[in-house]
């Protein structure tokens, strides 16, 4: 069965600093990978997605993620964090042999210090 | 129109009440989903509708009853809920059922409190 691991429950960064949120998945073939962001009390907004092709994908709000098959990872990055980026971030995966229902990681809470 | 709307935003109900949550999308999506989300947890899938038919029920208690009257509308009828059912209920839609590269579009959710 597919699984998604987000090893960091909380990440704290200073405004203007760079950010990397980790995501590892477990599946034999190439999955469909997503990063979502959720502000408090809100729904989930898609930041970016990877299906195939270029392993570095660009998303909204200045985010990017890199798919590394050898490491089964899809880490989210941003070069300079803004205070408004404080939110919960979820990595999710679909797999081609499954029911196309996403499996979500447990989430990483991003705290931004001024 | 590229959004999923949900009403109401907030709902407080007693354990004997009957209420309904409503979700609407006008993107022509044929798959719609209900999720339950507790604080600081990922969304948990409850139901999936494909082409207006219930295709997945993730062993949800019968006090939750979904309904898909048409391709744009999804309801969740609530009856005799328990306090532990208090959560954020999220609706989502995607273009086609069974397609892995179809991203899900989420609504803002309904914050439900059961007293």
mmCIF file with all atom_site columns, C-alpha atoms in Angstrom:
data_model
loop_
_atom_site.group_PDB
_atom_site.id
_atom_site.type_symbol
_atom_site.label_atom_id
_atom_site.label_alt_id
_atom_site.label_comp_id
_atom_site.label_asym_id
_atom_site.label_entity_id
_atom_site.label_seq_id
_atom_site.pdbx_PDB_ins_code
_atom_site.Cartn_x
_atom_site.Cartn_y
_atom_site.Cartn_z
_atom_site.occupancy
_atom_site.B_iso_or_equiv
_atom_site.pdbx_formal_charge
_atom_site.auth_seq_id
_atom_site.auth_comp_id
_atom_site.auth_asym_id
_atom_site.auth_atom_id
_atom_site.pdbx_PDB_model_num
ATOM 1   C CA . UNK A 1 1   ? 0.000   0.000  0.000   1.00 0.00 ? 1   UNK A CA 1
ATOM 2   C CA . UNK A 1 2   ? 1.110   3.521  -0.668  1.00 0.00 ? 2   UNK A CA 1
ATOM 3   C CA . UNK A 1 3   ? 2.191   5.735  2.202   1.00 0.00 ? 3   UNK A CA 1
ATOM 4   C CA . UNK A 1 4   ? 3.426   9.264  2.681   1.00 0.00 ? 4   UNK A CA 1
ATOM 5   C CA . UNK A 1 5   ? 5.768   10.433 5.404   1.00 0.00 ? 5   UNK A CA 1
ATOM 6   C CA . UNK A 1 6   ? 6.262   14.011 6.456   1.00 0.00 ? 6   UNK A CA 1
ATOM 7   C CA . UNK A 1 7   ? 8.932   13.653 9.129   1.00 0.00 ? 7   UNK A CA 1
ATOM 8   C CA . UNK A 1 8   ? 8.641   17.161 10.553  1.00 0.00 ? 8   UNK A CA 1
ATOM 9   C CA . UNK A 1 9   ? 5.559   18.010 12.603  1.00 0.00 ? 9   UNK A CA 1
ATOM 10  C CA . UNK A 1 10  ? 6.655   21.637 13.035  1.00 0.00 ? 10  UNK A CA 1
ATOM 11  C CA . UNK A 1 11  ? 9.148   23.821 11.210  1.00 0.00 ? 11  UNK A CA 1
ATOM 12  C CA . UNK A 1 12  ? 10.083  27.287 12.463  1.00 0.00 ? 12  UNK A CA 1
ATOM 13  C CA . UNK A 1 13  ? 11.834  29.780 10.206  1.00 0.00 ? 13  UNK A CA 1
ATOM 14  C CA . UNK A 1 14  ? 12.517  33.489 10.263  1.00 0.00 ? 14  UNK A CA 1
ATOM 15  C CA . UNK A 1 15  ? 10.862  35.691 7.691   1.00 0.00 ? 15  UNK A CA 1
ATOM 16  C CA . UNK A 1 16  ? 13.126  35.956 4.657   1.00 0.00 ? 16  UNK A CA 1
ATOM 17  C CA . UNK A 1 17  ? 14.873  32.671 5.334   1.00 0.00 ? 17  UNK A CA 1
ATOM 18  C CA . UNK A 1 18  ? 14.734  29.723 2.971   1.00 0.00 ? 18  UNK A CA 1
ATOM 19  C CA . UNK A 1 19  ? 12.441  26.788 3.584   1.00 0.00 ? 19  UNK A CA 1
ATOM 20  C CA . UNK A 1 20  ? 12.440  23.090 2.823   1.00 0.00 ? 20  UNK A CA 1
ATOM 21  C CA . UNK A 1 21  ? 9.615   20.766 3.862   1.00 0.00 ? 21  UNK A CA 1
ATOM 22  C CA . UNK A 1 22  ? 10.271  17.069 3.504   1.00 0.00 ? 22  UNK A CA 1
ATOM 23  C CA . UNK A 1 23  ? 8.023   14.430 1.987   1.00 0.00 ? 23  UNK A CA 1
ATOM 24  C CA . UNK A 1 24  ? 8.835   10.775 1.375   1.00 0.00 ? 24  UNK A CA 1
ATOM 25  C CA . UNK A 1 25  ? 6.533   8.265  -0.244  1.00 0.00 ? 25  UNK A CA 1
ATOM 26  C CA . UNK A 1 26  ? 6.449   4.527  -0.416  1.00 0.00 ? 26  UNK A CA 1
ATOM 27  C CA . UNK A 1 27  ? 5.414   2.991  -3.732  1.00 0.00 ? 27  UNK A CA 1
ATOM 28  C CA . UNK A 1 28  ? 7.086   0.919  -6.433  1.00 0.00 ? 28  UNK A CA 1
ATOM 29  C CA . UNK A 1 29  ? 6.109   2.925  -9.492  1.00 0.00 ? 29  UNK A CA 1
ATOM 30  C CA . UNK A 1 30  ? 6.055   6.648  -10.187 1.00 0.00 ? 30  UNK A CA 1
ATOM 31  C CA . UNK A 1 31  ? 3.262   8.212  -8.183  1.00 0.00 ? 31  UNK A CA 1
ATOM 32  C CA . UNK A 1 32  ? 1.290   11.364 -8.770  1.00 0.00 ? 32  UNK A CA 1
ATOM 33  C CA . UNK A 1 33  ? 2.513   13.818 -6.134  1.00 0.00 ? 33  UNK A CA 1
ATOM 34  C CA . UNK A 1 34  ? 0.923   16.944 -4.709  1.00 0.00 ? 34  UNK A CA 1
ATOM 35  C CA . UNK A 1 35  ? 1.615   19.612 -2.143  1.00 0.00 ? 35  UNK A CA 1
ATOM 36  C CA . UNK A 1 36  ? -1.327  21.399 -0.535  1.00 0.00 ? 36  UNK A CA 1
ATOM 37  C CA . UNK A 1 37  ? -1.392  24.327 1.889   1.00 0.00 ? 37  UNK A CA 1
ATOM 38  C CA . UNK A 1 38  ? -4.077  24.966 4.480   1.00 0.00 ? 38  UNK A CA 1
ATOM 39  C CA . UNK A 1 39  ? -4.470  28.196 6.420   1.00 0.00 ? 39  UNK A CA 1
ATOM 40  C CA . UNK A 1 40  ? -6.256  27.939 9.778   1.00 0.00 ? 40  UNK A CA 1
ATOM 41  C CA . UNK A 1 41  ? -9.938  27.092 9.385   1.00 0.00 ? 41  UNK A CA 1
ATOM 42  C CA . UNK A 1 42  ? -9.678  27.017 5.597   1.00 0.00 ? 42  UNK A CA 1
ATOM 43  C CA . UNK A 1 43  ? -9.774  24.395 2.882   1.00 0.00 ? 43  UNK A CA 1
ATOM 44  C CA . UNK A 1 44  ? -6.750  22.975 1.111   1.00 0.00 ? 44  UNK A CA 1
ATOM 45  C CA . UNK A 1 45  ? -5.155  24.878 -1.754  1.00 0.00 ? 45  UNK A CA 1
ATOM 46  C CA . UNK A 1 46  ? -2.982  23.127 -4.301  1.00 0.00 ? 46  UNK A CA 1
ATOM 47  C CA . UNK A 1 47  ? 0.554   24.535 -4.421  1.00 0.00 ? 47  UNK A CA 1
ATOM 48  C CA . UNK A 1 48  ? 1.992   22.261 -7.098  1.00 0.00 ? 48  UNK A CA 1
ATOM 49  C CA . UNK A 1 49  ? 1.883   18.775 -8.546  1.00 0.00 ? 49  UNK A CA 1
ATOM 50  C CA . UNK A 1 50  ? 4.154   16.292 -10.290 1.00 0.00 ? 50  UNK A CA 1
ATOM 51  C CA . UNK A 1 51  ? 3.070   13.610 -12.730 1.00 0.00 ? 51  UNK A CA 1
ATOM 52  C CA . UNK A 1 52  ? 5.983   13.186 -15.135 1.00 0.00 ? 52  UNK A CA 1
ATOM 53  C CA . UNK A 1 53  ? 8.637   15.110 -17.045 1.00 0.00 ? 53  UNK A CA 1
ATOM 54  C CA . UNK A 1 54  ? 10.854  17.732 -15.499 1.00 0.00 ? 54  UNK A CA 1
ATOM 55  C CA . UNK A 1 55  ? 11.532  16.689 -11.909 1.00 0.00 ? 55  UNK A CA 1
ATOM 56  C CA . UNK A 1 56  ? 11.666  20.300 -10.683 1.00 0.00 ? 56  UNK A CA 1
ATOM 57  C CA . UNK A 1 57  ? 8.181   21.748 -10.645 1.00 0.00 ? 57  UNK A CA 1
ATOM 58  C CA . UNK A 1 58  ? 7.139   25.306 -10.008 1.00 0.00 ? 58  UNK A CA 1
ATOM 59  C CA . UNK A 1 59  ? 4.018   26.180 -8.108  1.00 0.00 ? 59  UNK A CA 1
ATOM 60  C CA . UNK A 1 60  ? 2.086   29.148 -6.871  1.00 0.00 ? 60  UNK A CA 1
ATOM 61  C CA . UNK A 1 61  ? 3.280   31.650 -4.257  1.00 0.00 ? 61  UNK A CA 1
ATOM 62  C CA . UNK A 1 62  ? 6.933   31.109 -5.182  1.00 0.00 ? 62  UNK A CA 1
ATOM 63  C CA . UNK A 1 63  ? 7.078   27.465 -4.127  1.00 0.00 ? 63  UNK A CA 1
ATOM 64  C CA . UNK A 1 64  ? 8.886   24.705 -5.977  1.00 0.00 ? 64  UNK A CA 1
ATOM 65  C CA . UNK A 1 65  ? 9.391   20.991 -5.394  1.00 0.00 ? 65  UNK A CA 1
ATOM 66  C CA . UNK A 1 66  ? 11.821  18.435 -6.687  1.00 0.00 ? 66  UNK A CA 1
ATOM 67  C CA . UNK A 1 67  ? 10.963  14.803 -7.363  1.00 0.00 ? 67  UNK A CA 1
ATOM 68  C CA . UNK A 1 68  ? 13.853  12.455 -6.588  1.00 0.00 ? 68  UNK A CA 1
ATOM 69  C CA . UNK A 1 69  ? 13.033  8.896  -7.548  1.00 0.00 ? 69  UNK A CA 1
ATOM 70  C CA . UNK A 1 70  ? 16.198  7.482  -5.974  1.00 0.00 ? 70  UNK A CA 1
ATOM 71  C CA . UNK A 1 71  ? 15.233  8.942  -2.610  1.00 0.00 ? 71  UNK A CA 1
ATOM 72  C CA . UNK A 1 72  ? 11.447  8.514  -2.980  1.00 0.00 ? 72  UNK A CA 1
ATOM 73  C CA . UNK A 1 73  ? 11.155  12.157 -2.037  1.00 0.00 ? 73  UNK A CA 1
ATOM 74  C CA . UNK A 1 74  ? 9.215   15.215 -3.141  1.00 0.00 ? 74  UNK A CA 1
ATOM 75  C CA . UNK A 1 75  ? 10.483  18.061 -0.973  1.00 0.00 ? 75  UNK A CA 1
ATOM 76  C CA . UNK A 1 76  ? 8.906   21.492 -1.064  1.00 0.00 ? 76  UNK A CA 1
ATOM 77  C CA . UNK A 1 77  ? 11.133  24.571 -1.129  1.00 0.00 ? 77  UNK A CA 1
ATOM 78  C CA . UNK A 1 78  ? 10.859  28.321 -1.066  1.00 0.00 ? 78  UNK A CA 1
ATOM 79  C CA . UNK A 1 79  ? 13.880  30.647 -1.223  1.00 0.00 ? 79  UNK A CA 1
ATOM 80  C CA . UNK A 1 80  ? 12.446  33.397 0.977   1.00 0.00 ? 80  UNK A CA 1
ATOM 81  C CA . UNK A 1 81  ? 9.558   32.849 3.361   1.00 0.00 ? 81  UNK A CA 1
ATOM 82  C CA . UNK A 1 82  ? 6.925   35.503 4.024   1.00 0.00 ? 82  UNK A CA 1
ATOM 83  C CA . UNK A 1 83  ? 4.917   35.762 7.239   1.00 0.00 ? 83  UNK A CA 1
ATOM 84  C CA . UNK A 1 84  ? 1.791   34.873 5.252   1.00 0.00 ? 84  UNK A CA 1
ATOM 85  C CA . UNK A 1 85  ? 3.271   31.452 4.474   1.00 0.00 ? 85  UNK A CA 1
ATOM 86  C CA . UNK A 1 86  ? 2.566   30.327 8.033   1.00 0.00 ? 86  UNK A CA 1
ATOM 87  C CA . UNK A 1 87  ? 0.127   27.428 7.569   1.00 0.00 ? 87  UNK A CA 1
ATOM 88  C CA . UNK A 1 88  ? -0.190  23.657 7.516   1.00 0.00 ? 88  UNK A CA 1
ATOM 89  C CA . UNK A 1 89  ? 1.398   21.913 4.545   1.00 0.00 ? 89  UNK A CA 1
ATOM 90  C CA . UNK A 1 90  ? 0.289   18.504 3.319   1.00 0.00 ? 90  UNK A CA 1
ATOM 91  C CA . UNK A 1 91  ? 2.041   16.222 0.879   1.00 0.00 ? 91  UNK A CA 1
ATOM 92  C CA . UNK A 1 92  ? -0.262  13.787 -0.938  1.00 0.00 ? 92  UNK A CA 1
ATOM 93  C CA . UNK A 1 93  ? 0.180   10.930 -3.354  1.00 0.00 ? 93  UNK A CA 1
ATOM 94  C CA . UNK A 1 94  ? -1.970  9.048  -5.817  1.00 0.00 ? 94  UNK A CA 1
ATOM 95  C CA . UNK A 1 95  ? -0.718  5.824  -7.279  1.00 0.00 ? 95  UNK A CA 1
ATOM 96  C CA . UNK A 1 96  ? -1.511  4.536  -10.740 1.00 0.00 ? 96  UNK A CA 1
ATOM 97  C CA . UNK A 1 97  ? -2.637  1.142  -9.545  1.00 0.00 ? 97  UNK A CA 1
ATOM 98  C CA . UNK A 1 98  ? -4.867  2.408  -6.822  1.00 0.00 ? 98  UNK A CA 1
ATOM 99  C CA . UNK A 1 99  ? -8.275  3.942  -6.633  1.00 0.00 ? 99  UNK A CA 1
ATOM 100 C CA . UNK A 1 100 ? -6.970  7.460  -7.346  1.00 0.00 ? 100 UNK A CA 1
ATOM 101 C CA . UNK A 1 101 ? -7.859  8.576  -3.861  1.00 0.00 ? 101 UNK A CA 1
ATOM 102 C CA . UNK A 1 102 ? -5.018  10.597 -2.385  1.00 0.00 ? 102 UNK A CA 1
ATOM 103 C CA . UNK A 1 103 ? -3.061  9.458  0.608   1.00 0.00 ? 103 UNK A CA 1
ATOM 104 C CA . UNK A 1 104 ? -2.102  12.458 2.700   1.00 0.00 ? 104 UNK A CA 1
ATOM 105 C CA . UNK A 1 105 ? 0.921   12.853 4.909   1.00 0.00 ? 105 UNK A CA 1
ATOM 106 C CA . UNK A 1 106 ? 0.265   13.940 8.474   1.00 0.00 ? 106 UNK A CA 1
ATOM 107 C CA . UNK A 1 107 ? 1.160   17.537 7.665   1.00 0.00 ? 107 UNK A CA 1
ATOM 108 C CA . UNK A 1 108 ? 3.899   19.971 8.658   1.00 0.00 ? 108 UNK A CA 1
ATOM 109 C CA . UNK A 1 109 ? 3.014   23.121 10.531  1.00 0.00 ? 109 UNK A CA 1
ATOM 110 C CA . UNK A 1 110 ? 5.105   26.101 9.391   1.00 0.00 ? 110 UNK A CA 1
ATOM 111 C CA . UNK A 1 111 ? 5.732   28.849 11.923  1.00 0.00 ? 111 UNK A CA 1
ATOM 112 C CA . UNK A 1 112 ? 7.274   32.083 10.671  1.00 0.00 ? 112 UNK A CA 1
ATOM 113 C CA . UNK A 1 113 ? 9.056   34.419 13.071  1.00 0.00 ? 113 UNK A CA 1
ATOM 114 C CA . UNK A 1 114 ? 9.333   38.117 12.188  1.00 0.00 ? 114 UNK A CA 1
ATOM 115 C CA . UNK B 2 1   ? -15.855 29.604 -11.982 1.00 0.00 ? 1   UNK B CA 1
ATOM 116 C CA . UNK B 2 2   ? -13.051 27.571 -10.433 1.00 0.00 ? 2   UNK B CA 1
ATOM 117 C CA . UNK B 2 3   ? -14.190 27.196 -6.885  1.00 0.00 ? 3   UNK B CA 1
ATOM 118 C CA . UNK B 2 4   ? -16.008 24.813 -4.616  1.00 0.00 ? 4   UNK B CA 1
ATOM 119 C CA . UNK B 2 5   ? -18.447 26.457 -2.238  1.00 0.00 ? 5   UNK B CA 1
ATOM 120 C CA . UNK B 2 6   ? -19.705 25.046 1.040   1.00 0.00 ? 6   UNK B CA 1
ATOM 121 C CA . UNK B 2 7   ? -22.525 26.143 3.293   1.00 0.00 ? 7   UNK B CA 1
ATOM 122 C CA . UNK B 2 8   ? -22.843 26.833 6.098   1.00 0.00 ? 8   UNK B CA 1
ATOM 123 C CA . UNK B 2 9   ? -19.394 27.996 7.233   1.00 0.00 ? 9   UNK B CA 1
ATOM 124 C CA . UNK B 2 10  ? -20.175 27.097 10.819  1.00 0.00 ? 10  UNK B CA 1
ATOM 125 C CA . UNK B 2 11  ? -22.778 24.785 12.321  1.00 0.00 ? 11  UNK B CA 1
ATOM 126 C CA . UNK B 2 12  ? -23.576 24.029 15.948  1.00 0.00 ? 12  UNK B CA 1
ATOM 127 C CA . UNK B 2 13  ? -26.018 21.211 16.581  1.00 0.00 ? 13  UNK B CA 1
ATOM 128 C CA . UNK B 2 14  ? -27.284 19.058 19.393  1.00 0.00 ? 14  UNK B CA 1
ATOM 129 C CA . UNK B 2 15  ? -27.062 15.292 19.353  1.00 0.00 ? 15  UNK B CA 1
ATOM 130 C CA . UNK B 2 16  ? -30.767 14.960 18.497  1.00 0.00 ? 16  UNK B CA 1
ATOM 131 C CA . UNK B 2 17  ? -30.780 17.466 15.639  1.00 0.00 ? 17  UNK B CA 1
ATOM 132 C CA . UNK B 2 18  ? -30.927 16.808 11.916  1.00 0.00 ? 18  UNK B CA 1
ATOM 133 C CA . UNK B 2 19  ? -28.931 19.128 9.713   1.00 0.00 ? 19  UNK B CA 1
ATOM 134 C CA . UNK B 2 20  ? -27.357 19.131 6.260   1.00 0.00 ? 20  UNK B CA 1
ATOM 135 C CA . UNK B 2 21  ? -24.114 20.382 4.765   1.00 0.00 ? 21  UNK B CA 1
ATOM 136 C CA . UNK B 2 22  ? -24.105 21.584 1.201   1.00 0.00 ? 22  UNK B CA 1
ATOM 137 C CA . UNK B 2 23  ? -21.346 21.635 -1.403  1.00 0.00 ? 23  UNK B CA 1
ATOM 138 C CA . UNK B 2 24  ? -21.523 23.064 -4.908  1.00 0.00 ? 24  UNK B CA 1
ATOM 139 C CA . UNK B 2 25  ? -19.189 23.289 -7.893  1.00 0.00 ? 25  UNK B CA 1
ATOM 140 C CA . UNK B 2 26  ? -19.736 24.555 -11.414 1.00 0.00 ? 26  UNK B CA 1
ATOM 141 C CA . UNK B 2 27  ? -16.525 23.346 -13.002 1.00 0.00 ? 27  UNK B CA 1
ATOM 142 C CA . UNK B 2 28  ? -18.117 20.349 -14.720 1.00 0.00 ? 28  UNK B CA 1
ATOM 143 C CA . UNK B 2 29  ? -16.337 17.960 -12.375 1.00 0.00 ? 29  UNK B CA 1
ATOM 144 C CA . UNK B 2 30  ? -17.789 14.458 -12.214 1.00 0.00 ? 30  UNK B CA 1
ATOM 145 C CA . UNK B 2 31  ? -16.104 13.268 -9.014  1.00 0.00 ? 31  UNK B CA 1
ATOM 146 C CA . UNK B 2 32  ? -16.996 14.748 -5.638  1.00 0.00 ? 32  UNK B CA 1
ATOM 147 C CA . UNK B 2 33  ? -15.681 13.910 -2.201  1.00 0.00 ? 33  UNK B CA 1
ATOM 148 C CA . UNK B 2 34  ? -16.466 14.417 1.472   1.00 0.00 ? 34  UNK B CA 1
ATOM 149 C CA . UNK B 2 35  ? -13.615 14.550 3.963   1.00 0.00 ? 35  UNK B CA 1
ATOM 150 C CA . UNK B 2 36  ? -13.558 14.915 7.739   1.00 0.00 ? 36  UNK B CA 1
ATOM 151 C CA . UNK B 2 37  ? -10.635 16.763 9.289   1.00 0.00 ? 37  UNK B CA 1
ATOM 152 C CA . UNK B 2 38  ? -9.744  16.999 12.956  1.00 0.00 ? 38  UNK B CA 1
ATOM 153 C CA . UNK B 2 39  ? -7.439  19.733 14.205  1.00 0.00 ? 39  UNK B CA 1
ATOM 154 C CA . UNK B 2 40  ? -3.789  19.298 13.237  1.00 0.00 ? 40  UNK B CA 1
ATOM 155 C CA . UNK B 2 41  ? -4.595  16.125 11.260  1.00 0.00 ? 41  UNK B CA 1
ATOM 156 C CA . UNK B 2 42  ? -4.808  15.399 7.534   1.00 0.00 ? 42  UNK B CA 1
ATOM 157 C CA . UNK B 2 43  ? -8.216  15.072 5.875   1.00 0.00 ? 43  UNK B CA 1
ATOM 158 C CA . UNK B 2 44  ? -9.848  11.653 6.196   1.00 0.00 ? 44  UNK B CA 1
ATOM 159 C CA . UNK B 2 45  ? -11.872 10.486 3.229   1.00 0.00 ? 45  UNK B CA 1
ATOM 160 C CA . UNK B 2 46  ? -15.519 9.715  3.977   1.00 0.00 ? 46  UNK B CA 1
ATOM 161 C CA . UNK B 2 47  ? -17.340 9.340  0.646   1.00 0.00 ? 47  UNK B CA 1
ATOM 162 C CA . UNK B 2 48  ? -16.663 9.534  -3.088  1.00 0.00 ? 48  UNK B CA 1
ATOM 163 C CA . UNK B 2 49  ? -19.283 10.143 -5.754  1.00 0.00 ? 49  UNK B CA 1
ATOM 164 C CA . UNK B 2 50  ? -18.474 9.299  -9.360  1.00 0.00 ? 50  UNK B CA 1
ATOM 165 C CA . UNK B 2 51  ? -20.933 10.479 -11.992 1.00 0.00 ? 51  UNK B CA 1
ATOM 166 C CA . UNK B 2 52  ? -23.481 11.147 -9.255  1.00 0.00 ? 52  UNK B CA 1
ATOM 167 C CA . UNK B 2 53  ? -23.250 7.608  -7.891  1.00 0.00 ? 53  UNK B CA 1
ATOM 168 C CA . UNK B 2 54  ? -21.721 6.659  -4.561  1.00 0.00 ? 54  UNK B CA 1
ATOM 169 C CA . UNK B 2 55  ? -18.546 4.748  -5.372  1.00 0.00 ? 55  UNK B CA 1
ATOM 170 C CA . UNK B 2 56  ? -16.665 4.743  -2.093  1.00 0.00 ? 56  UNK B CA 1
ATOM 171 C CA . UNK B 2 57  ? -17.895 4.737  1.505   1.00 0.00 ? 57  UNK B CA 1
ATOM 172 C CA . UNK B 2 58  ? -14.992 4.526  3.911   1.00 0.00 ? 58  UNK B CA 1
ATOM 173 C CA . UNK B 2 59  ? -16.952 2.670  6.600   1.00 0.00 ? 59  UNK B CA 1
ATOM 174 C CA . UNK B 2 60  ? -18.623 5.855  7.750   1.00 0.00 ? 60  UNK B CA 1
ATOM 175 C CA . UNK B 2 61  ? -21.326 5.522  10.448  1.00 0.00 ? 61  UNK B CA 1
ATOM 176 C CA . UNK B 2 62  ? -24.884 5.692  9.174   1.00 0.00 ? 62  UNK B CA 1
ATOM 177 C CA . UNK B 2 63  ? -25.528 8.918  11.062  1.00 0.00 ? 63  UNK B CA 1
ATOM 178 C CA . UNK B 2 64  ? -23.769 10.514 8.088   1.00 0.00 ? 64  UNK B CA 1
ATOM 179 C CA . UNK B 2 65  ? -25.800 10.199 4.888   1.00 0.00 ? 65  UNK B CA 1
ATOM 180 C CA . UNK B 2 66  ? -24.461 11.597 1.619   1.00 0.00 ? 66  UNK B CA 1
ATOM 181 C CA . UNK B 2 67  ? -26.544 12.612 -1.352  1.00 0.00 ? 67  UNK B CA 1
ATOM 182 C CA . UNK B 2 68  ? -25.644 13.801 -4.841  1.00 0.00 ? 68  UNK B CA 1
ATOM 183 C CA . UNK B 2 69  ? -28.798 15.256 -6.436  1.00 0.00 ? 69  UNK B CA 1
ATOM 184 C CA . UNK B 2 70  ? -26.974 16.356 -9.591  1.00 0.00 ? 70  UNK B CA 1
ATOM 185 C CA . UNK B 2 71  ? -23.495 16.732 -10.991 1.00 0.00 ? 71  UNK B CA 1
ATOM 186 C CA . UNK B 2 72  ? -22.964 20.126 -9.333  1.00 0.00 ? 72  UNK B CA 1
ATOM 187 C CA . UNK B 2 73  ? -24.317 19.502 -5.878  1.00 0.00 ? 73  UNK B CA 1
ATOM 188 C CA . UNK B 2 74  ? -23.290 17.296 -2.974  1.00 0.00 ? 74  UNK B CA 1
ATOM 189 C CA . UNK B 2 75  ? -25.032 17.126 0.381   1.00 0.00 ? 75  UNK B CA 1
ATOM 190 C CA . UNK B 2 76  ? -24.148 15.499 3.673   1.00 0.00 ? 76  UNK B CA 1
ATOM 191 C CA . UNK B 2 77  ? -27.116 14.833 5.913   1.00 0.00 ? 77  UNK B CA 1
ATOM 192 C CA . UNK B 2 78  ? -26.394 14.627 9.613   1.00 0.00 ? 78  UNK B CA 1
ATOM 193 C CA . UNK B 2 79  ? -28.523 12.939 12.252  1.00 0.00 ? 79  UNK B CA 1
ATOM 194 C CA . UNK B 2 80  ? -27.924 11.901 15.857  1.00 0.00 ? 80  UNK B CA 1
ATOM 195 C CA . UNK B 2 81  ? -24.295 12.941 15.810  1.00 0.00 ? 81  UNK B CA 1
ATOM 196 C CA . UNK B 2 82  ? -21.893 12.508 18.685  1.00 0.00 ? 82  UNK B CA 1
ATOM 197 C CA . UNK B 2 83  ? -19.564 15.148 20.171  1.00 0.00 ? 83  UNK B CA 1
ATOM 198 C CA . UNK B 2 84  ? -16.587 13.310 18.633  1.00 0.00 ? 84  UNK B CA 1
ATOM 199 C CA . UNK B 2 85  ? -18.036 14.117 15.195  1.00 0.00 ? 85  UNK B CA 1
ATOM 200 C CA . UNK B 2 86  ? -17.106 17.751 15.746  1.00 0.00 ? 86  UNK B CA 1
ATOM 201 C CA . UNK B 2 87  ? -14.604 18.592 13.008  1.00 0.00 ? 87  UNK B CA 1
ATOM 202 C CA . UNK B 2 88  ? -14.029 20.535 9.802   1.00 0.00 ? 88  UNK B CA 1
ATOM 203 C CA . UNK B 2 89  ? -15.933 18.888 6.951   1.00 0.00 ? 89  UNK B CA 1
ATOM 204 C CA . UNK B 2 90  ? -14.352 19.454 3.581   1.00 0.00 ? 90  UNK B CA 1
ATOM 205 C CA . UNK B 2 91  ? -15.854 18.927 0.174   1.00 0.00 ? 91  UNK B CA 1
ATOM 206 C CA . UNK B 2 92  ? -13.686 18.453 -2.892  1.00 0.00 ? 92  UNK B CA 1
ATOM 207 C CA . UNK B 2 93  ? -14.176 17.800 -6.574  1.00 0.00 ? 93  UNK B CA 1
ATOM 208 C CA . UNK B 2 94  ? -12.058 16.595 -9.459  1.00 0.00 ? 94  UNK B CA 1
ATOM 209 C CA . UNK B 2 95  ? -12.609 16.461 -13.182 1.00 0.00 ? 95  UNK B CA 1
ATOM 210 C CA . UNK B 2 96  ? -12.942 12.744 -13.770 1.00 0.00 ? 96  UNK B CA 1
ATOM 211 C CA . UNK B 2 97  ? -13.219 9.828  -11.380 1.00 0.00 ? 97  UNK B CA 1
ATOM 212 C CA . UNK B 2 98  ? -10.397 7.343  -11.373 1.00 0.00 ? 98  UNK B CA 1
ATOM 213 C CA . UNK B 2 99  ? -7.829  9.667  -12.875 1.00 0.00 ? 99  UNK B CA 1
ATOM 214 C CA . UNK B 2 100 ? -4.648  10.039 -10.893 1.00 0.00 ? 100 UNK B CA 1
ATOM 215 C CA . UNK B 2 101 ? -3.553  13.264 -12.539 1.00 0.00 ? 101 UNK B CA 1
ATOM 216 C CA . UNK B 2 102 ? -6.759  15.084 -11.682 1.00 0.00 ? 102 UNK B CA 1
ATOM 217 C CA . UNK B 2 103 ? -6.110  17.417 -8.828  1.00 0.00 ? 103 UNK B CA 1
ATOM 218 C CA . UNK B 2 104 ? -8.770  17.845 -6.214  1.00 0.00 ? 104 UNK B CA 1
ATOM 219 C CA . UNK B 2 105 ? -10.262 21.279 -5.668  1.00 0.00 ? 105 UNK B CA 1
ATOM 220 C CA . UNK B 2 106 ? -11.285 21.819 -2.047  1.00 0.00 ? 106 UNK B CA 1
ATOM 221 C CA . UNK B 2 107 ? -13.986 23.983 -0.576  1.00 0.00 ? 107 UNK B CA 1
ATOM 222 C CA . UNK B 2 108 ? -13.370 26.136 2.524   1.00 0.00 ? 108 UNK B CA 1
ATOM 223 C CA . UNK B 2 109 ? -15.112 23.626 4.769   1.00 0.00 ? 109 UNK B CA 1
ATOM 224 C CA . UNK B 2 110 ? -17.898 23.648 7.317   1.00 0.00 ? 110 UNK B CA 1
ATOM 225 C CA . UNK B 2 111 ? -16.824 23.831 10.951  1.00 0.00 ? 111 UNK B CA 1
ATOM 226 C CA . UNK B 2 112 ? -19.205 21.516 12.810  1.00 0.00 ? 112 UNK B CA 1
ATOM 227 C CA . UNK B 2 113 ? -19.632 21.509 16.572  1.00 0.00 ? 113 UNK B CA 1
ATOM 228 C CA . UNK B 2 114 ? -21.822 18.858 18.189  1.00 0.00 ? 114 UNK B CA 1
ATOM 229 C CA . UNK B 2 115 ? -22.971 19.639 21.710  1.00 0.00 ? 115 UNK B CA 1
#
